[in-house]
Amino acid sequence: MSGKNEERPEKPSEADGTAHLFRALGKIIKVLRQNAGLSQAQLAAETHCSEDLISSMERGVRTPQPEFLLRAEEVLGAGGVLAAAVEDTAKALARVRVRHPDWFQSFAAEEARALAAHYYEVQAVPGILQTPAYARSLFEHSRPLLDEGTIEKRLADRISRQALFERWPAPTFTFVLEAAVLLRPFGGREIHREQLRRILEVGQRRTVELQILPLESQEHPYLGGAFTLLTPPGRREVAYTELYGHPRLITDPEEVRQHSERYGILRSQALTKRESLTWIEKLLGER
């Protein structure tokens, strides 16, 4: 799903101070790193993690793990400052099992372990396909307005979902996107073009079937909004919807069957994968 409703209230961790703890730790790590004369890349190499992770932790959008704090304590000569935070950080992490808002947790957990994921979208590019710039544009213009810290955190959460594409054995991914989704230039011309190229790149993977439902289609089996179908390991397929600000994970077999039937008809009416990729290339002016 596009995550359109991620402007809803955050989970209790933000209210009980957990998020503030992580942001404060990030600032402390940054000051210690700078005082030690190390770049983010150098600290990443010394602590055996990525430069992007260091940057995210310093900005408070990724959570420092206790193991990292202990390694950084030694590398940065922190004088016990980071080691002293290990116990509180471990307790905070125990309270925060996932970084997504409470309302999104059920879907995020199912998506992360799904054997198959099928997305139908009508308004915006699905969150799992969004570029950082495109997602930021959506967050920045959502109402009510979000503060910068919340935007950064939710942006990191959304982009982190894309790790699913690197999982192996790979889940089965299919997408049916209404053509109007790719015609809306959210964020402006350059962000729009970057987003189209990202969709094109993902759509070319052999693990992904991406289809466009053209505007010229004279029939439509479902005008009720976007939905996602997920197949968890060892369990029946489930459906997920975000309608009118109310997210819902659907497990009732009959309701799931109805969504699955609709999705099958949508796929039959959409352009083929090759036709869809060519359609995007033409939209980019590359055909």
XYZ file of C-alpha atoms in Angstrom:
287
model
C 0.000 0.000 0.000
C 1.074 3.591 -0.405
C 0.909 4.155 3.336
C -1.374 7.137 2.718
C -2.672 7.085 6.275
C 0.703 7.204 7.958
C -0.189 10.657 9.211
C -2.228 8.900 11.911
C -0.976 9.162 15.530
C 2.247 7.353 16.319
C 2.517 4.385 18.631
C 2.932 4.802 22.414
C 6.736 4.739 22.110
C 6.593 8.323 20.899
C 4.429 9.378 23.793
C 6.378 7.523 26.511
C 9.712 9.089 25.557
C 11.305 6.138 23.777
C 11.634 8.041 20.505
C 13.150 10.973 22.373
C 15.723 8.621 23.915
C 16.782 7.378 20.487
C 17.022 10.916 19.087
C 19.119 12.030 22.067
C 21.417 9.045 21.653
C 21.836 9.920 17.993
C 22.962 13.439 18.869
C 25.404 12.115 21.465
C 26.899 9.645 18.975
C 27.356 12.453 16.445
C 29.152 14.712 18.940
C 31.405 11.883 20.130
C 32.229 10.962 16.526
C 33.098 14.532 15.616
C 35.199 14.957 18.766
C 37.072 11.784 17.811
C 37.785 13.259 14.374
C 36.012 10.453 12.520
C 33.751 10.654 9.497
C 30.535 8.645 9.345
C 32.222 6.268 6.899
C 35.168 5.740 9.263
C 32.913 5.050 12.248
C 30.890 2.640 10.133
C 34.041 0.722 9.180
C 35.242 0.573 12.792
C 31.890 -0.652 14.129
C 31.164 -3.063 11.251
C 27.992 -1.433 9.956
C 26.952 0.770 7.024
C 27.542 4.491 6.658
C 23.831 4.901 5.998
C 23.064 3.306 9.369
C 25.393 5.733 11.154
C 23.710 8.662 9.418
C 20.240 7.370 10.275
C 21.127 6.810 13.938
C 22.626 10.273 14.263
C 19.435 11.765 12.839
C 17.328 9.723 15.221
C 15.494 7.757 12.557
C 17.172 4.397 13.234
C 17.556 2.763 16.625
C 21.074 2.225 18.063
C 21.352 -1.437 19.082
C 23.072 -2.288 22.403
C 25.810 -4.162 20.511
C 26.553 -1.075 18.438
C 26.706 1.125 21.534
C 29.309 -1.152 23.100
C 31.446 -1.177 19.938
C 31.113 2.600 19.525
C 31.977 3.117 23.203
C 35.414 1.623 22.579
C 36.015 3.181 19.141
C 35.002 6.674 20.225
C 36.572 6.558 23.684
C 33.229 7.635 25.098
C 34.273 7.353 28.727
C 31.334 5.167 29.670
C 28.664 7.460 28.210
C 27.383 5.013 25.593
C 27.884 1.951 27.799
C 25.692 3.594 30.416
C 22.857 3.828 27.875
C 22.901 0.133 26.946
C 20.474 -1.063 29.639
C 17.882 1.662 28.996
C 18.182 1.135 25.240
C 17.598 -2.608 25.601
C 14.493 -1.963 27.708
C 13.198 0.568 25.190
C 13.732 -1.864 22.324
C 11.802 -4.523 24.201
C 8.846 -2.121 24.285
C 9.208 -1.203 20.633
C 9.088 -4.460 18.672
C 8.584 -2.721 15.339
C 9.121 0.861 14.282
C 5.797 1.277 12.492
C 2.765 2.928 14.151
C 0.481 0.559 16.084
C -2.208 0.598 13.389
C 0.336 -0.512 10.789
C 2.069 -3.222 12.811
C -0.121 -6.148 11.764
C 0.374 -5.442 8.074
C 4.103 -4.727 8.394
C 4.660 -8.024 10.214
C 2.693 -10.024 7.648
C 4.378 -8.281 4.691
C 7.882 -8.900 6.056
C 7.421 -12.689 6.071
C 4.966 -13.148 3.221
C 5.537 -15.789 0.565
C 3.530 -13.699 -1.909
C 2.427 -10.059 -1.965
C -0.042 -8.561 -4.444
C -0.649 -4.789 -4.522
C -3.450 -2.843 -6.178
C -3.121 0.952 -6.001
C -5.359 3.763 -7.190
C -3.976 7.020 -5.731
C -0.225 6.967 -5.137
C 2.716 4.683 -5.837
C 2.728 1.780 -3.325
C 4.993 2.535 -0.382
C 7.231 -0.442 -1.114
C 8.032 1.087 -4.541
C 8.484 4.705 -3.469
C 11.756 6.599 -3.772
C 12.858 8.586 -0.700
C 12.152 11.897 -2.475
C 8.665 10.823 -3.565
C 7.793 9.517 -0.089
C 9.132 12.688 1.557
C 6.963 14.811 -0.720
C 3.871 12.864 0.357
C 4.752 13.194 4.038
C 5.596 16.903 3.798
C 2.257 17.769 2.219
C 0.018 15.517 4.320
C -2.499 17.123 6.679
C -2.292 17.719 9.547
C 1.330 18.741 9.030
C 4.021 16.441 10.437
C 7.119 17.685 12.269
C 10.508 17.037 10.687
C 11.476 14.322 13.168
C 8.315 12.353 12.441
C 8.828 12.745 8.695
C 12.391 11.436 8.928
C 11.348 8.463 11.038
C 8.427 7.464 8.848
C 10.542 7.922 5.741
C 13.153 5.510 7.113
C 10.424 3.032 8.074
C 8.872 3.114 4.621
C 12.133 2.717 2.721
C 13.208 -0.109 5.032
C 10.280 -2.197 3.717
C 12.028 -2.388 0.352
C 14.539 -4.849 1.796
C 11.913 -7.449 0.867
C 13.085 -7.232 -2.744
C 16.504 -8.549 -1.691
C 15.152 -11.531 0.262
C 15.929 -15.001 -1.047
C 14.085 -17.166 -1.741
C 12.217 -14.193 -3.106
C 8.518 -13.715 -2.391
C 6.189 -13.523 -5.383
C 5.474 -9.844 -6.072
C 2.717 -8.564 -8.336
C 1.465 -5.009 -8.790
C -1.558 -3.621 -10.590
C -1.339 0.181 -10.771
C -4.022 2.431 -12.165
C -2.428 4.522 -14.944
C -3.493 7.699 -13.139
C -1.099 6.802 -10.295
C 1.884 7.214 -12.622
C 0.545 10.333 -14.303
C 0.384 12.378 -11.094
C 3.712 14.283 -10.763
C 3.895 14.269 -6.954
C 6.954 16.227 -5.823
C 7.541 17.888 -9.179
C 8.970 16.852 -12.522
C 12.370 15.501 -11.434
C 11.034 13.558 -8.448
C 8.281 12.171 -10.668
C 10.761 11.003 -13.312
C 13.019 9.447 -10.665
C 10.003 7.588 -9.294
C 9.035 6.294 -12.731
C 12.576 5.019 -13.281
C 12.469 3.258 -9.910
C 9.221 1.512 -10.851
C 10.733 0.563 -14.197
C 13.824 -0.890 -12.498
C 11.807 -2.946 -10.005
C 9.331 -4.018 -12.681
C 12.131 -5.490 -14.785
C 13.122 -7.947 -12.065
C 12.189 -11.556 -12.757
C 10.705 -11.832 -9.271
C 8.205 -9.034 -9.983
C 5.117 -8.885 -12.199
C 4.058 -5.269 -12.665
C 0.992 -4.274 -14.689
C -0.675 -0.977 -15.581
C -4.451 -0.670 -15.814
C -4.906 1.827 -18.682
C -7.258 4.787 -18.560
C -8.948 3.480 -21.685
C -10.311 0.428 -19.841
C -14.078 0.336 -20.275
C -14.757 -2.102 -17.430
C -13.729 -2.222 -13.779
C -14.454 -4.885 -11.144
C -13.784 -2.768 -8.047
C -13.991 0.955 -7.294
C -13.671 0.603 -3.533
C -10.017 1.657 -3.275
C -6.550 0.170 -2.959
C -5.824 -3.161 -1.294
C -3.060 -5.688 -0.762
C -3.148 -9.482 -0.644
C -0.508 -11.336 1.380
C 0.234 -15.046 1.756
C 1.945 -15.740 5.113
C 3.935 -18.982 5.488
C 1.736 -21.836 6.659
C -1.401 -19.705 6.710
C -4.246 -18.633 4.483
C -4.050 -15.498 2.372
C -5.000 -12.225 4.095
C -6.045 -8.842 2.706
C -5.186 -5.323 3.823
C -7.044 -2.095 3.085
C -6.703 1.580 3.931
C -10.048 3.231 3.287
C -11.085 6.680 4.522
C -8.359 6.732 7.158
C -9.223 3.298 8.558
C -6.584 0.581 7.969
C -7.809 -2.993 8.273
C -6.127 -6.397 8.130
C -8.739 -8.847 6.809
C -8.579 -12.520 7.715
C -12.199 -13.579 7.096
C -11.943 -16.227 4.324
C -14.943 -14.964 2.366
C -13.804 -11.323 2.370
C -10.294 -12.359 1.364
C -11.729 -14.510 -1.447
C -13.675 -11.524 -2.763
C -10.528 -9.373 -2.867
C -8.588 -12.188 -4.527
C -11.288 -12.551 -7.193
C -11.260 -8.818 -7.861
C -7.492 -8.831 -8.145
C -7.559 -11.643 -10.674
C -10.010 -9.731 -12.856
C -7.944 -6.541 -12.536
C -4.854 -8.412 -13.732
C -6.751 -9.839 -16.687
C -7.853 -6.344 -17.745
C -4.423 -4.723 -17.262
C -1.569 -4.466 -19.740
C 0.935 -7.318 -19.707
C 4.248 -6.865 -17.910
C 6.102 -6.096 -21.155
C 3.370 -3.729 -22.340
C 3.371 -2.009 -18.950
C 7.136 -1.457 -18.927
C 6.949 -0.089 -22.464
C 4.126 2.223 -21.340
C 6.353 3.630 -18.580
C 9.291 4.009 -20.962
C 7.077 6.012 -23.320
C 5.924 8.172 -20.414
C 9.598 8.900 -19.699
C 10.191 9.680 -23.372
C 12.594 6.769 -23.673
C 10.692 5.008 -26.453
